[in-house]
CSV table of C-alpha atoms in Angstrom, one decimal:
chain,number,residue,atom,x,y,z
A,1,UNK,CA,-2.1,7.9,73.4
A,2,UNK,CA,-2.3,4.2,72.3
A,3,UNK,CA,1.1,4.6,70.6
A,4,UNK,CA,2.6,5.8,73.9
A,5,UNK,CA,1.1,2.7,75.7
A,6,UNK,CA,2.3,0.3,72.9
A,7,UNK,CA,5.8,1.6,73.2
A,8,UNK,CA,5.9,0.2,76.8
A,9,UNK,CA,5.2,-3.2,75.5
A,10,UNK,CA,7.3,-3.2,72.3
A,11,UNK,CA,10.9,-3.1,73.0
A,12,UNK,CA,12.5,-2.2,69.8
A,13,UNK,CA,14.0,1.0,68.3
A,14,UNK,CA,11.4,0.9,65.5
A,15,UNK,CA,8.4,0.6,67.9
A,16,UNK,CA,4.8,1.1,66.7
A,17,UNK,CA,4.3,3.1,63.7
A,18,UNK,CA,1.1,4.8,62.5
A,19,UNK,CA,0.2,3.7,58.9
A,20,UNK,CA,-2.0,6.5,57.5
A,21,UNK,CA,-2.9,4.5,54.4
A,22,UNK,CA,-4.3,1.6,56.6
A,23,UNK,CA,-5.5,3.8,59.3
A,24,UNK,CA,-3.9,1.8,62.2
A,25,UNK,CA,-0.8,1.3,64.3
A,26,UNK,CA,1.6,-1.3,63.0
A,27,UNK,CA,4.4,-3.1,64.8
A,28,UNK,CA,7.4,-5.2,63.6
A,29,UNK,CA,6.2,-8.7,62.9
A,30,UNK,CA,8.6,-10.3,65.3
A,31,UNK,CA,6.8,-8.6,68.3
A,32,UNK,CA,3.4,-9.6,67.3
A,33,UNK,CA,2.8,-12.5,69.8
A,34,UNK,CA,4.7,-10.8,72.6
A,35,UNK,CA,2.6,-7.6,72.2
A,36,UNK,CA,-0.7,-9.6,71.9
A,37,UNK,CA,0.0,-11.5,75.1
A,38,UNK,CA,0.8,-8.4,77.0
A,39,UNK,CA,-2.3,-6.6,75.9
A,40,UNK,CA,-4.5,-9.7,76.8
A,41,UNK,CA,-3.0,-9.8,80.2
A,42,UNK,CA,-4.3,-6.2,80.7
A,43,UNK,CA,-7.4,-6.2,78.7
A,44,UNK,CA,-10.5,-8.4,78.5
A,45,UNK,CA,-10.4,-8.5,74.8
A,46,UNK,CA,-8.3,-7.1,71.9
A,47,UNK,CA,-8.7,-6.6,68.1
A,48,UNK,CA,-6.0,-8.1,65.9
A,49,UNK,CA,-5.8,-7.3,62.2
A,50,UNK,CA,-3.8,-9.5,59.8
A,51,UNK,CA,-3.3,-8.9,56.1
A,52,UNK,CA,-3.9,-12.1,54.0
A,53,UNK,CA,-4.1,-13.2,50.5
A,54,UNK,CA,-7.5,-14.9,49.6
A,55,UNK,CA,-5.9,-16.4,46.4
A,56,UNK,CA,-2.9,-18.1,48.2
A,57,UNK,CA,-3.6,-21.7,49.0
A,58,UNK,CA,-2.9,-23.0,52.5
A,59,UNK,CA,-0.3,-25.7,52.0
A,60,UNK,CA,1.8,-27.9,54.3
A,61,UNK,CA,4.6,-25.3,54.5
A,62,UNK,CA,2.0,-23.0,56.3
A,63,UNK,CA,0.5,-25.8,58.4
A,64,UNK,CA,3.9,-26.9,59.6
A,65,UNK,CA,5.4,-23.4,60.1
A,66,UNK,CA,7.1,-22.5,63.4
A,67,UNK,CA,6.7,-18.7,63.3
A,68,UNK,CA,3.2,-16.9,63.3
A,69,UNK,CA,3.7,-15.0,60.2
A,70,UNK,CA,1.2,-16.2,57.6
A,71,UNK,CA,-0.4,-14.4,54.6
A,72,UNK,CA,-2.4,-17.3,53.0
A,73,UNK,CA,-6.1,-17.9,52.7
A,74,UNK,CA,-6.4,-19.7,56.0
A,75,UNK,CA,-5.9,-16.4,57.8
A,76,UNK,CA,-3.5,-18.0,60.2
A,77,UNK,CA,-6.1,-20.6,61.5
A,78,UNK,CA,-4.0,-23.6,60.3
A,79,UNK,CA,-0.7,-21.8,60.4
A,80,UNK,CA,1.7,-23.9,62.5
A,81,UNK,CA,-1.3,-26.0,63.4
A,82,UNK,CA,-3.0,-23.0,65.0
A,83,UNK,CA,-0.4,-23.3,68.0
A,84,UNK,CA,0.3,-19.5,67.8
A,85,UNK,CA,-3.3,-18.9,69.0
A,86,UNK,CA,-3.1,-21.4,72.0
A,87,UNK,CA,-4.9,-19.8,75.0
A,88,UNK,CA,-7.1,-17.5,72.9
A,89,UNK,CA,-10.8,-17.6,72.1
A,90,UNK,CA,-12.1,-15.8,69.0
A,91,UNK,CA,-15.2,-13.9,69.9
A,92,UNK,CA,-15.8,-12.2,66.5
A,93,UNK,CA,-14.3,-12.0,63.1
A,94,UNK,CA,-14.6,-9.8,60.1
A,95,UNK,CA,-13.0,-9.5,56.7
A,96,UNK,CA,-12.3,-6.2,55.0
A,97,UNK,CA,-10.6,-4.8,51.9
A,98,UNK,CA,-8.3,-1.8,52.2
A,99,UNK,CA,-7.4,-0.8,48.7
A,100,UNK,CA,-6.1,-3.9,47.1
A,101,UNK,CA,-5.3,-5.7,50.4
A,102,UNK,CA,-7.5,-8.2,52.2
A,103,UNK,CA,-7.6,-8.0,56.0
A,104,UNK,CA,-9.0,-10.4,58.7
A,105,UNK,CA,-9.9,-8.8,61.9
A,106,UNK,CA,-10.5,-10.9,64.9
A,107,UNK,CA,-11.6,-10.0,68.5
A,108,UNK,CA,-9.9,-12.3,70.9
A,109,UNK,CA,-10.0,-13.0,74.7
A,110,UNK,CA,-8.1,-15.5,76.8
A,111,UNK,CA,-9.8,-18.9,76.7
A,112,UNK,CA,-10.8,-20.8,79.8
A,113,UNK,CA,-9.1,-23.9,78.6
A,114,UNK,CA,-5.3,-24.2,78.3
């Protein structure tokens, strides 16, 4: 059911794919912000999971990046100066490990401030 609704938002031949090992739907990275924005326009809050490497230092190349793709220990907070999350408020956050991978899960809503 969710996959059918996500296909409405992700205009790509690849579309959302079920990752049985991770237990979630995944989308091509280039569609991440577009999909999150569309989902937040229709839902009060959404949950976003992002893989990260707790051993990878957050460097200037992360903090000055233009695109929202980040895998370092900052979990995307400082990535591109945090601009990719403009307009969002984080309500809750939880880190998990799935196999050898570290994941950061955030519950976000639209913020009141621009």
